[in-house]
Amino acid sequence: MTAFRAALVEELAHLWRDRFDLALLTLVPLVCLVVMGGMMARGSPRGLGVVIVDQDRSTASRAIVRAVGSVDALSVIDSVSTLSEAFAAIRRERAVAVVVLPRGLGSARRAATPPTVEIFYQTAFLSTGALTSALLQATITAELARQAPSQSGLAGVALLRVPLPGVEVTLLGNASANLEWYLGLLIGPAVLHLLIAVTAAASLGRELIDGSLGGWAARVGSPVLAVAGRLVPHVAIGTAWLCLWLVWLTLGQGFAFTGAIGLVAIGGLLLFVASAAIAALLILLTGEVATSLSASVIYAGSALAYSGASLPITGGLAFARIWSAILPLTHYVTLEMDQAIGVDLAVWAKQAAILLLAAVVASGGAALLLRRQARRAA
Amino acid sequence: MTFRHAFESALLEILRTRDLVAVAVVSVLFYAFYYPAPYAHQVVERLPIAVVDADRSVLSRAIIRNLQAAQEVEIAADAPDMLAARALVRSRQVEGILLIPHDVGASVAKGRPGAGIAVWLNGAYLLRAEAVGKTIATAIGATLEARTSGLATPGLAPVVTRPLFNTTEGYRDYIFPAVANIILQQTLLFAAARFVAERRRTGRWQLQRRTGLGVWAACATIGTLSALFYFGLIYWLQDIPHGGNIPALLLTVPLFAATVAAAALMVGSMVRSGDDALKLLIPTSIPFVFLSGFAWPLVAMPGWVQAIAWTIPATPAMHIFIPLNQMGASLGEVRGALAILVVQLAVFGSVAGYRLTRRARVRSAPVGP
């Protein structure tokens, strides 16, 4: 174990001496996580701009405008007379949606075919647009139903996040449909995954001489143990930051895993072990820090896109499905989201085993290359 | 060294140095296809759900039949009761449950909202849960409406939603144009900051102002060509909403590239080596994506976070290029973001110019590892 311990001590001493490398593992994640946490700390988005085109100007239409204005997340920013003015507000990004209250709305109950209330919403920023349109639809439907008390069946329509004709939708693991909980579970791990991929590769990269770790491997004796010792601080620091992030989300912001947070932390540890092993493999394969770092951005920087967390990868291109299944972050995210809703232990174990397998395969490959480079150098 | 000489030599060095061309050119080409790939299918497809049909009537079968026709969901299991359905969720064989209660027909006749039908969805994946919830609701709504036509809601004004710009509500058309700005910014930042830092580390950085301007112009040229390649060819090839206001794009793209190049020169003047530039800049990629406000809207961020977000070139870029490309906005409609980009250019340019031409500072700068 001396090679392991010597490498560990040497890396810690280096981090102590080199304030830049130390900052990458301390200040950089601190700033990234504080800014990301601060970004979402208000809970669900608020102040989503709505422009009203009120063609009716009746008691009924004014009641709808009041109802929209009373929703926390929405803010009526303007009332204009034409659609083109309203759309300009969307293009200027002052508004997310436009509500058109048609002529005859107030006397709709007497009409054979009542006029249609239209909600135009921008979808270039889909998450904001979809949220706004869903809130508007629910609010306006409820207000219209309230105005028609004779329709007792609909008078009781609850203000649902996803507006349904009364069908009750329950979101498991995220009952309040909270965007902060959803994004928080994705952003923190993705940021740290990329960070540790970078610092681990850069750390080993310091020992490259003419594109080879052979010289260093020959010097340290047991190179595989030395690599492990070298990368342990990165894995430990990554895991510690992830745990802090999970504590912030749960204890700080009040969200809860239906499953066990400890199982998520173990998954995080496995993710960082896999990240470090892949970093070692990349350094040994490329023999260059810059190329290894570029490869890290490609695999870890875009891993969230391939994790299927926003759009499920089923039904996607074959390449995307295969690559998604290979990337460790996919399995970490699955494992974490599974704990959000609470799943059987066997389901957790499967994802954990895949993460472990990724770590074993990458470190096996790295060990083979390292031994070969050491032999050549000797 | 003349401006032209500095410009040409920087351009050639970036194109001839393997790790610079890899980031500045090859990565840009690569990401144009790699990043949109997982979103190519655009919408949720075949999400497995379990059905608990406690009614087993003509109506309940009609609801299930209608649901089967929706491409977003797939009826993966017919569970005998809620206990069995919940077990399927716990073992992750299904993503949701649809419960049709006993005597649903009577509830419909009474006009009970939703007729007691209930849906449980895996809300951990919020975005897809909302999309699927909407689909299921529409399918059920359509079935119930067909059954109750004549009875239901006479005189109640219907409320319809109409998506603007990305009318299919496709994920690729939403995510890629937003992330493209980050890809363009980060690839140029990585390459240009590394280039400057390496020239300084190896003592090849010259202190004349025109050399600095030449390097800056070379980097801005590469950035401009990359952005035009994305907005012109790639958006067209991938059929992403594009070309809303081409004259305004031709005006704003060089401004964005010049701002990013100035920021890169600034970072390059502050780090010890090209590797350090990459180590510092790469981990910022994911926070920068989210700070630009594509998933969590900028207006909903606290003031101090917004202030940080607006110091990143990709933030104004996103709020210029998405309106120009996707929404067909006019230059006047994006003037706020445009003004911020100009301020950024002035600040980054001044700091970079000051640091890179100051003699004493460069002499005493650490030479790196």
XYZ file of C-alpha atoms in Angstrom:
747
model
C 0.000 0.000 0.000
C 3.014 2.302 0.187
C 2.653 3.321 -3.465
C -1.007 4.116 -2.853
C -0.292 6.113 0.287
C 2.701 7.904 -1.208
C 0.647 8.979 -4.239
C -2.246 10.088 -2.023
C 0.062 12.152 0.208
C 1.799 13.613 -2.827
C -1.522 14.660 -4.393
C -2.731 16.246 -1.167
C 0.582 18.095 -0.842
C 0.254 19.262 -4.441
C -3.266 20.535 -3.845
C -2.058 22.378 -0.775
C 0.809 24.006 -2.716
C -1.004 24.708 -5.963
C -3.768 27.133 -5.153
C -5.145 27.009 -8.703
C -5.688 23.240 -8.621
C -7.039 23.492 -5.079
C -9.500 26.175 -6.184
C -10.746 23.884 -8.963
C -11.868 21.388 -6.327
C -13.095 23.892 -3.748
C -13.897 27.398 -4.981
C -15.103 26.423 -8.465
C -17.667 23.822 -7.296
C -18.686 26.128 -4.443
C -19.384 29.004 -6.823
C -21.079 26.752 -9.415
C -23.355 25.088 -6.863
C -24.184 28.297 -4.978
C -25.115 30.056 -8.211
C -27.154 27.083 -9.469
C -28.842 26.694 -6.068
C -29.502 30.432 -5.875
C -30.938 30.408 -9.378
C -33.727 28.035 -8.340
C -34.052 28.890 -4.654
C -37.360 30.701 -5.104
C -39.056 27.381 -5.843
C -41.149 27.413 -8.981
C -40.610 30.176 -11.539
C -42.541 33.398 -10.874
C -43.261 36.548 -12.797
C -44.016 34.792 -16.103
C -45.340 37.596 -18.276
C -48.839 37.418 -19.791
C -50.346 39.898 -22.234
C -54.133 40.152 -22.469
C -56.067 40.959 -25.615
C -59.502 41.693 -24.201
C -61.941 42.006 -27.104
C -64.971 41.565 -24.858
C -64.404 44.190 -22.142
C -67.170 42.659 -20.035
C -67.464 41.754 -16.356
C -66.681 38.177 -17.326
C -63.498 39.030 -19.184
C -62.281 41.349 -16.422
C -62.865 38.577 -13.891
C -60.657 36.290 -15.970
C -57.893 38.921 -16.084
C -58.139 39.254 -12.290
C -57.978 35.475 -11.879
C -54.855 35.300 -14.064
C -53.271 38.166 -12.134
C -53.866 36.427 -8.836
C -51.786 33.374 -9.798
C -48.383 33.648 -8.096
C -46.348 32.451 -11.012
C -48.040 34.696 -13.560
C -47.875 38.421 -14.001
C -50.185 40.359 -16.313
C -47.775 42.839 -17.861
C -49.997 44.534 -20.389
C -53.425 44.706 -21.964
C -53.356 45.526 -25.655
C -55.945 45.752 -28.381
C -54.303 43.801 -31.209
C -52.596 40.439 -31.547
C -49.630 41.975 -33.355
C -48.845 44.195 -30.359
C -49.153 41.169 -28.093
C -46.844 39.035 -30.255
C -44.272 41.832 -30.264
C -44.187 41.551 -26.464
C -43.412 37.856 -26.845
C -40.643 38.519 -29.356
C -39.188 41.093 -26.969
C -39.358 38.351 -24.296
C -41.401 40.582 -22.023
C -44.235 38.076 -22.196
C -44.396 34.301 -22.411
C -48.029 34.022 -23.381
C -50.969 35.949 -24.832
C -54.570 35.391 -23.774
C -57.259 36.398 -26.245
C -60.657 36.931 -24.600
C -63.070 36.950 -27.544
C -66.043 39.175 -28.130
C -69.224 37.651 -26.761
C -67.506 35.869 -23.885
C -69.704 37.524 -21.273
C -72.850 36.357 -23.025
C -71.445 32.933 -23.896
C -74.053 31.074 -21.870
C -76.764 32.322 -24.139
C -74.871 31.515 -27.355
C -75.368 28.296 -29.267
C -71.632 27.996 -29.994
C -69.672 29.927 -27.399
C -66.582 31.826 -28.565
C -63.178 30.245 -27.934
C -60.638 31.631 -25.493
C -57.206 31.344 -27.070
C -53.892 31.077 -25.261
C -50.863 31.687 -27.469
C -47.606 30.730 -25.786
C -44.022 30.700 -26.924
C -42.349 27.320 -27.195
C -38.855 28.412 -28.223
C -38.251 28.243 -24.460
C -40.461 25.201 -24.027
C -40.253 24.636 -20.252
C -41.365 28.191 -19.485
C -43.954 28.297 -22.239
C -45.520 24.955 -21.352
C -45.687 25.873 -17.665
C -47.316 29.216 -18.428
C -49.859 27.770 -20.838
C -50.774 24.990 -18.402
C -51.297 27.494 -15.582
C -53.318 29.794 -17.828
C -55.484 26.989 -19.123
C -56.225 25.735 -15.622
C -56.917 29.214 -14.255
C -59.159 30.308 -17.101
C -61.063 27.015 -17.236
C -61.704 27.231 -13.497
C -62.792 30.864 -13.747
C -65.175 30.108 -16.633
C -66.626 27.220 -14.668
C -67.042 29.469 -11.639
C -68.931 31.933 -13.797
C -71.301 29.188 -14.869
C -72.692 28.046 -11.511
C -75.484 26.131 -13.158
C -72.878 23.674 -14.413
C -72.479 22.113 -11.012
C -70.330 19.327 -12.329
C -67.638 21.677 -13.493
C -67.923 24.214 -10.705
C -65.730 21.996 -8.616
C -62.864 21.812 -11.094
C -59.756 22.088 -8.987
C -56.876 24.300 -10.011
C -54.593 21.622 -11.349
C -51.070 22.109 -12.579
C -51.869 19.954 -15.577
C -55.330 20.971 -16.622
C -57.561 18.007 -17.237
C -61.258 17.720 -17.670
C -61.302 16.893 -14.001
C -59.065 13.848 -14.298
C -56.832 13.723 -11.262
C -53.119 13.555 -12.014
C -50.638 12.764 -9.264
C -46.936 13.179 -9.897
C -45.058 10.527 -7.946
C -41.845 11.760 -6.323
C -42.679 15.381 -7.168
C -46.242 15.925 -6.054
C -46.110 19.721 -6.354
C -44.663 19.554 -9.883
C -41.672 21.503 -8.657
C -39.133 22.527 -11.292
C -36.443 23.200 -8.675
C -36.508 19.629 -7.357
C -36.433 18.227 -10.894
C -33.613 20.464 -12.177
C -31.738 20.301 -8.873
C -31.494 16.529 -9.124
C -29.953 16.921 -12.582
C -27.766 20.041 -12.459
C -25.688 19.378 -9.318
C -24.532 15.880 -10.295
C -23.920 16.903 -13.932
C -21.727 19.870 -12.914
C -19.707 17.755 -10.471
C -19.370 14.842 -12.902
C -17.758 17.119 -15.495
C -15.601 18.856 -12.887
C -14.152 15.638 -11.472
C -13.610 14.251 -14.986
C -11.501 17.364 -15.667
C -9.534 17.553 -12.406
C -8.755 13.812 -12.390
C -7.475 13.876 -15.973
C -5.450 17.046 -15.348
C -3.941 15.564 -12.196
C -2.589 12.467 -13.954
C -1.682 14.604 -16.943
C 0.925 16.398 -14.821
C 3.040 13.241 -14.982
C 2.978 12.851 -18.769
C 6.397 12.938 -20.383
C 6.394 12.754 -24.186
C 2.848 11.431 -24.159
C 3.534 8.606 -21.745
C 3.076 7.909 -18.036
C 5.810 5.234 -18.339
C 8.520 7.251 -16.616
C 6.269 8.098 -13.682
C 4.978 4.513 -13.471
C 8.514 3.166 -13.321
C 9.401 5.652 -10.599
C 6.417 4.969 -8.286
C 6.741 1.197 -8.278
C 3.138 -0.058 -8.284
C 1.629 2.253 -10.869
C -1.973 1.028 -10.603
C -2.043 1.638 -6.861
C -0.320 4.973 -7.371
C -2.996 6.071 -9.870
C -5.657 5.039 -7.362
C -3.961 7.011 -4.593
C -3.614 9.989 -6.905
C -7.316 10.037 -7.777
C -8.812 9.252 -4.364
C -8.935 12.935 -3.294
C -10.856 13.810 -6.477
C -13.411 11.048 -5.908
C -13.758 11.950 -2.230
C -14.151 15.675 -2.892
C -16.657 15.073 -5.702
C -18.721 12.798 -3.460
C -18.560 15.287 -0.586
C -19.839 18.116 -2.805
C -22.616 15.897 -4.131
C -23.680 15.006 -0.592
C -23.730 18.702 0.321
C -25.885 19.387 -2.736
C -28.322 16.616 -1.765
C -28.444 17.932 1.798
C -29.199 21.420 0.443
C -32.042 20.109 -1.711
C -33.576 17.986 1.032
C -32.884 19.663 4.381
C -32.386 23.152 2.955
C -35.190 23.306 0.423
C -37.494 20.738 1.956
C -37.705 18.208 -0.866
C -37.649 14.511 -0.048
C -36.618 11.242 -1.616
C -39.388 8.675 -1.258
C -36.545 6.131 -1.320
C -33.253 6.398 0.549
C -30.881 9.347 0.187
C -28.013 7.083 1.312
C -28.502 4.923 -1.772
C -28.234 8.066 -3.913
C -24.971 9.015 -2.176
C -23.537 5.556 -2.856
C -24.550 5.981 -6.478
C -22.709 9.324 -6.469
C -19.564 7.714 -5.111
C -19.729 5.103 -7.877
C -20.248 7.851 -10.469
C -17.094 9.657 -9.373
C -15.081 6.418 -9.231
C -16.176 5.771 -12.831
C -15.352 9.398 -13.810
C -11.849 9.084 -12.337
C -11.262 5.710 -14.013
C -12.363 7.110 -17.387
C -10.091 10.130 -16.847
C -7.127 7.797 -16.282
C -8.042 5.811 -19.373
C -8.271 8.983 -21.501
C -4.893 10.285 -20.331
C -3.268 6.918 -21.067
C -4.978 6.602 -24.442
C -4.290 10.127 -25.712
C -1.054 10.950 -23.910
C -2.170 14.580 -23.864
C -3.921 16.731 -21.307
C -5.707 18.993 -23.804
C -7.093 16.093 -25.861
C -8.197 14.255 -22.712
C -9.953 17.355 -21.452
C -11.688 17.842 -24.824
C -12.825 14.227 -24.696
C -14.108 14.811 -21.150
C -16.248 17.728 -22.319
C -17.684 15.554 -25.050
C -18.594 12.617 -22.854
C -19.313 14.320 -19.510
C -20.332 17.789 -20.685
C -23.170 16.441 -22.828
C -24.000 13.488 -20.594
C -27.119 15.168 -19.258
C -28.521 15.429 -22.796
C -27.934 11.712 -23.293
C -29.297 10.725 -19.867
C -32.877 10.836 -21.118
C -33.867 12.989 -18.144
C -35.740 15.567 -20.193
C -36.718 13.555 -23.251
C -36.701 9.764 -22.795
C -34.225 8.139 -25.122
C -36.645 5.339 -26.080
C -37.703 6.007 -29.631
C -34.442 7.876 -30.282
C -31.672 7.172 -32.777
C -29.844 3.861 -32.283
C -26.561 5.724 -31.747
C -28.129 7.887 -29.056
C -29.655 4.878 -27.291
C -26.374 2.940 -27.250
C -24.246 5.917 -26.204
C -26.762 6.824 -23.516
C -26.542 3.291 -22.111
C -22.740 3.516 -22.002
C -22.454 6.883 -20.249
C -22.193 6.604 -16.447
C -24.271 9.733 -15.765
C -27.304 8.058 -17.398
C -27.194 5.342 -14.767
C -26.557 7.721 -11.909
C -29.513 9.894 -12.962
C -31.745 6.831 -13.297
C -30.652 5.611 -9.872
C -31.285 9.030 -8.323
C -34.667 9.617 -9.983
C -35.672 6.097 -8.933
C -35.013 7.004 -5.316
C -37.108 10.145 -5.776
C -40.158 7.938 -6.379
C -38.969 4.970 -4.298
C -38.229 1.671 -6.019
C -37.313 -1.902 -5.156
C -33.745 -2.440 -3.961
C -33.075 -4.767 -6.901
C -33.772 -1.881 -9.304
C -31.248 0.297 -7.463
C -28.716 -2.532 -7.409
C -28.946 -2.908 -11.168
C -27.983 0.728 -11.835
C -25.304 0.632 -9.136
C -23.862 -2.526 -10.708
C -23.727 -0.843 -14.120
C -21.864 2.140 -12.609
C -19.464 -0.261 -10.938
C -19.012 -2.122 -14.208
C -18.164 1.146 -15.990
C -15.546 1.862 -13.329
C -14.109 -1.668 -13.552
C -13.927 -1.687 -17.355
C -12.328 1.764 -17.540
C -9.829 1.076 -14.771
C -9.037 -2.342 -16.262
C -8.249 -0.732 -19.577
C -6.230 1.970 -17.860
C -4.268 -0.620 -15.839
C -3.368 -2.571 -19.003
C -2.149 0.573 -20.768
C -0.288 1.747 -17.697
C 1.564 -1.544 -17.277
C 2.495 -1.501 -20.947
C 3.815 2.065 -20.721
C 5.731 1.195 -17.542
C 7.335 -1.825 -19.229
C 8.382 0.305 -22.194
C 9.902 2.913 -19.915
C 11.762 0.374 -17.793
C 4.356 42.828 -36.373
C 1.562 44.403 -38.385
C -2.128 43.817 -37.661
C -2.444 41.759 -40.809
C 0.574 39.649 -40.006
C -0.671 39.008 -36.462
C -4.136 38.137 -37.793
C -2.784 35.676 -40.364
C -0.264 34.047 -38.078
C -2.859 33.551 -35.324
C -5.344 32.077 -37.783
C -2.753 29.725 -39.228
C -1.463 28.689 -35.814
C -4.964 27.821 -34.607
C -5.630 25.823 -37.770
C -2.265 24.041 -37.681
C -2.018 23.233 -33.964
C -3.714 19.932 -33.340
C -5.374 20.632 -30.009
C -6.485 24.118 -31.085
C -8.043 23.055 -34.374
C -9.636 20.137 -32.531
C -11.519 22.530 -30.262
C -12.079 25.515 -32.549
C -13.143 23.654 -35.685
C -13.553 19.886 -35.259
C -15.569 20.176 -32.021
C -17.889 22.729 -33.603
C -18.581 20.349 -36.506
C -18.930 17.401 -34.164
C -21.323 19.040 -31.695
C -23.618 20.114 -34.530
C -24.624 16.470 -34.876
C -23.675 15.003 -31.511
C -25.687 17.352 -29.324
C -29.054 17.178 -31.140
C -28.846 13.360 -31.567
C -30.515 12.378 -28.269
C -33.370 14.778 -29.038
C -33.792 13.818 -32.700
C -37.131 12.088 -32.058
C -38.429 15.397 -30.605
C -41.330 14.084 -28.530
C -41.937 11.475 -25.865
C -42.620 8.106 -27.433
C -44.030 4.882 -26.045
C -43.715 5.630 -22.348
C -44.968 2.440 -20.668
C -47.974 2.796 -18.368
C -50.134 0.284 -16.513
C -53.922 0.356 -16.632
C -56.149 -0.670 -13.751
C -59.559 -1.101 -15.325
C -62.009 -1.681 -12.481
C -64.978 -1.029 -14.724
C -64.386 -3.306 -17.731
C -67.202 -1.603 -19.622
C -67.611 -0.382 -23.161
C -66.652 3.095 -21.976
C -63.485 2.013 -20.154
C -62.392 -0.006 -23.168
C -63.004 3.031 -25.369
C -60.796 5.155 -23.106
C -57.986 2.573 -23.278
C -58.357 2.219 -27.040
C -58.045 5.964 -27.511
C -54.995 6.010 -25.293
C -53.354 3.231 -27.266
C -53.585 5.391 -30.354
C -51.424 8.096 -28.732
C -47.766 7.715 -29.655
C -46.576 9.123 -26.324
C -47.718 6.188 -24.216
C -47.842 2.445 -24.479
C -50.170 0.315 -22.377
C -47.519 -2.034 -21.054
C -49.559 -3.856 -18.440
C -53.143 -4.556 -17.461
C -52.930 -4.655 -13.683
C -55.732 -6.300 -11.662
C -55.594 -3.694 -8.876
C -53.698 -0.658 -7.613
C -51.428 -2.799 -5.442
C -50.198 -4.694 -8.482
C -49.858 -1.490 -10.491
C -47.805 0.167 -7.757
C -45.525 -2.875 -7.656
C -44.938 -2.404 -11.387
C -43.905 1.215 -10.746
C -41.623 0.182 -7.901
C -39.891 -2.308 -10.135
C -39.717 0.381 -12.837
C -41.546 -1.668 -15.425
C -43.988 1.171 -15.995
C -43.744 4.965 -15.774
C -47.313 5.567 -14.694
C -50.715 4.197 -13.782
C -54.174 4.920 -15.186
C -57.040 3.971 -12.886
C -60.537 3.698 -14.326
C -62.901 3.283 -11.355
C -65.877 1.004 -11.101
C -69.065 2.408 -12.609
C -67.310 5.099 -14.569
C -70.279 5.394 -16.913
C -72.570 6.510 -14.092
C -70.063 9.130 -12.970
C -69.880 10.479 -16.505
C -73.656 10.707 -16.690
C -73.695 12.636 -13.401
C -71.140 15.059 -14.858
C -68.626 14.299 -12.127
C -65.337 15.981 -13.133
C -63.089 13.399 -14.756
C -65.572 10.723 -13.702
C -63.210 9.676 -10.916
C -60.514 8.604 -13.360
C -57.050 9.053 -11.849
C -53.544 9.046 -13.261
C -50.230 8.616 -11.444
C -47.069 9.535 -13.279
C -43.386 9.381 -12.427
C -42.979 13.057 -11.541
C -39.255 12.830 -10.891
C -38.926 13.369 -14.632
C -41.097 16.467 -14.508
C -40.912 17.619 -18.116
C -41.970 14.303 -19.597
C -44.599 13.744 -16.897
C -46.249 17.019 -17.869
C -46.207 16.122 -21.558
C -47.602 12.645 -20.943
C -50.156 13.962 -18.471
C -51.429 16.309 -21.160
C -51.681 13.464 -23.697
C -53.568 11.178 -21.344
C -55.876 14.003 -20.359
C -56.638 14.816 -23.970
C -57.351 11.187 -24.850
C -59.648 10.720 -21.878
C -61.262 14.106 -22.423
C -61.985 13.257 -26.058
C -63.551 9.929 -25.128
C -65.699 11.379 -22.372
C -66.748 14.279 -24.552
C -67.801 11.940 -27.341
C -69.903 9.958 -24.868
C -71.522 12.962 -23.305
C -71.957 15.195 -26.332
C -75.089 17.137 -25.858
C -75.014 16.805 -22.094
C -71.709 18.362 -21.267
C -70.982 21.973 -20.604
C -73.322 23.849 -22.928
C -72.460 27.518 -23.036
C -69.058 27.143 -21.494
C -66.413 28.803 -23.671
C -63.730 26.324 -24.696
C -60.138 27.222 -23.866
C -57.533 26.249 -26.461
C -53.778 26.599 -26.364
C -51.734 27.454 -29.446
C -47.950 27.050 -29.390
C -45.953 29.750 -31.165
C -42.623 29.344 -33.047
C -41.701 25.756 -32.096
C -45.162 24.631 -33.037
C -44.546 20.893 -32.709
C -43.206 21.501 -29.191
C -40.209 19.378 -30.158
C -37.434 18.968 -27.640
C -34.636 19.201 -30.201
C -36.058 22.432 -31.595
C -36.212 23.774 -28.041
C -32.926 22.568 -26.559
C -30.469 22.676 -29.452
C -30.903 26.366 -30.441
C -30.391 27.279 -26.773
C -27.362 25.066 -26.242
C -25.882 26.033 -29.632
C -24.950 29.444 -28.190
C -23.055 27.749 -25.373
C -21.338 25.386 -27.815
C -20.263 28.337 -29.955
C -19.102 30.314 -26.933
C -17.264 27.517 -25.145
C -15.428 26.123 -28.182
C -14.152 29.601 -29.054
C -13.303 30.387 -25.421
C -11.387 27.124 -25.006
C -9.377 27.537 -28.204
C -8.631 31.260 -27.979
C -7.855 31.340 -24.251
C -5.595 28.330 -24.660
C -3.877 29.955 -27.644
C -3.132 33.181 -25.746
C -2.127 31.403 -22.532
C 0.262 29.110 -24.422
C 1.836 32.031 -26.293
C 2.380 33.781 -22.985
C 3.717 30.663 -21.284
C 6.232 30.030 -24.044
C 7.224 33.699 -24.169
C 5.869 34.232 -27.685
C 3.264 36.846 -26.784
C 4.117 40.280 -28.211
C 3.097 43.368 -26.350
C 2.130 45.630 -29.255
C -1.496 46.642 -29.406
C -1.812 45.710 -33.091
C -0.631 42.146 -32.391
C -3.350 41.800 -29.778
C -5.921 43.220 -32.166
C -4.784 40.837 -34.896
C -5.170 37.795 -32.618
C -8.554 39.071 -31.425
C -9.745 39.567 -35.001
C -8.546 36.073 -35.969
C -10.448 34.492 -33.076
C -13.546 36.584 -33.827
C -13.397 35.458 -37.468
C -13.376 31.800 -36.469
C -16.281 32.423 -34.076
C -18.271 34.259 -36.738
C -17.799 31.489 -39.291
C -18.797 28.836 -36.720
C -21.977 30.706 -35.785
C -22.940 31.294 -39.409
C -22.290 27.612 -40.087
C -24.737 26.695 -37.294
C -27.444 29.247 -38.026
C -27.150 28.844 -41.786
C -26.321 25.251 -42.628
C -26.883 23.163 -39.494
C -30.262 24.630 -38.526
C -31.375 24.138 -42.108
C -30.008 20.575 -42.301
C -31.588 19.614 -38.977
C -34.760 21.504 -39.855
C -34.673 23.629 -36.730
C -36.744 26.831 -36.951
C -34.320 29.283 -38.546
C -33.714 32.321 -40.686
C -36.268 34.601 -39.028
C -34.206 37.738 -39.578
C -31.060 37.107 -41.607
C -29.826 40.722 -42.020
C -29.959 41.241 -38.247
C -28.132 37.937 -37.714
C -25.349 38.982 -40.079
C -24.932 42.098 -37.973
C -25.093 40.501 -34.521
C -23.116 37.288 -35.088
C -19.737 39.084 -35.530
C -20.491 41.148 -32.423
C -21.071 37.983 -30.381
C -17.920 36.320 -31.742
C -15.876 39.459 -31.025
C -17.187 39.551 -27.444
C -16.379 35.892 -26.813
C -12.925 36.357 -28.382
C -12.297 39.340 -26.080
C -13.387 37.302 -23.057
C -11.047 34.505 -24.182
C -8.130 36.930 -24.469
C -8.923 38.164 -20.981
C -8.989 34.644 -19.514
C -5.859 33.746 -21.479
C -4.097 36.716 -19.904
C -4.931 35.499 -16.396
C -3.971 31.819 -16.363
C -0.560 30.161 -16.266
C -0.967 27.822 -19.209
C -3.288 26.560 -21.901
C -4.120 23.520 -19.791
C -5.120 25.756 -16.886
C -7.377 27.726 -19.228
C -9.191 24.506 -20.161
C -9.321 23.280 -16.555
C -10.981 26.506 -15.494
C -13.330 26.997 -18.441
C -14.608 23.460 -19.076
C -16.432 23.041 -15.733
C -18.318 26.303 -16.332
C -20.060 24.832 -19.389
C -23.073 23.333 -17.594
C -23.760 26.299 -15.258
C -23.501 28.632 -18.267
C -26.175 26.610 -20.101
C -28.619 27.017 -17.234
C -27.710 30.637 -16.452
C -28.620 31.624 -19.993
C -32.195 31.041 -18.900
C -33.450 28.370 -21.249
C -34.760 25.928 -18.641
C -35.245 28.236 -15.672
C -36.379 31.655 -16.937
C -34.094 34.617 -16.258
C -36.946 36.699 -14.813
C -37.488 34.053 -12.150
C -33.849 34.164 -10.965
C -32.856 36.330 -7.998
C -31.235 39.648 -8.958
C -27.700 38.631 -8.020
C -27.921 35.478 -10.176
C -29.327 37.486 -13.082
C -26.417 39.902 -12.698
C -23.933 37.021 -12.974
C -25.843 35.501 -15.898
C -25.687 38.753 -17.884
C -21.878 38.834 -17.651
C -21.692 35.674 -19.790
C -21.765 36.348 -23.564
C -23.957 33.303 -24.217
C -26.795 34.823 -22.163
C -27.391 37.915 -24.342
C -26.521 35.738 -27.357
C -29.364 33.367 -26.559
C -31.802 36.228 -26.111
C -30.673 37.731 -29.409
C -30.295 34.672 -31.606
C -33.403 32.734 -30.537
C -35.713 35.708 -31.158
C -33.917 36.491 -34.440
C -33.754 32.898 -35.673
C -36.904 31.347 -34.285
C -39.298 34.209 -33.653
C -38.431 36.503 -36.545
C -37.816 39.399 -34.167
C -36.528 42.750 -35.372
C -33.226 44.236 -34.246
C -35.170 46.746 -32.147
C -36.943 43.940 -30.305
C -33.637 42.485 -29.073
C -31.994 45.822 -28.316
C -31.740 45.172 -24.564
C -29.653 42.032 -24.954
C -27.715 43.694 -27.757
C -26.749 46.596 -25.498
C -25.495 44.167 -22.863
C -23.372 42.385 -25.444
C -21.810 45.716 -26.462
C -21.035 46.548 -22.821
C -19.468 43.096 -22.370
C -17.328 43.624 -25.458
C -16.108 46.968 -24.111
C -15.294 45.549 -20.668
C -13.656 42.306 -21.787
C -11.797 44.086 -24.575
C -10.449 46.777 -22.253
C -9.335 44.330 -19.571
C -7.725 42.010 -22.117
C -6.048 44.915 -23.908
C -4.717 46.340 -20.663
C -3.395 43.036 -19.345
C -1.909 41.798 -22.594
C -0.013 44.968 -23.442
C 1.266 45.825 -19.955
C 5.002 45.174 -19.937
C 5.761 44.777 -16.223
C 2.920 42.395 -15.649
C 3.920 40.070 -18.448
C 7.543 39.995 -17.337
C 6.685 38.965 -13.823
C 3.957 36.564 -14.885
C 4.513 33.017 -13.694
C 5.861 30.804 -16.430
C 3.690 27.854 -15.435
C 4.358 24.225 -14.726
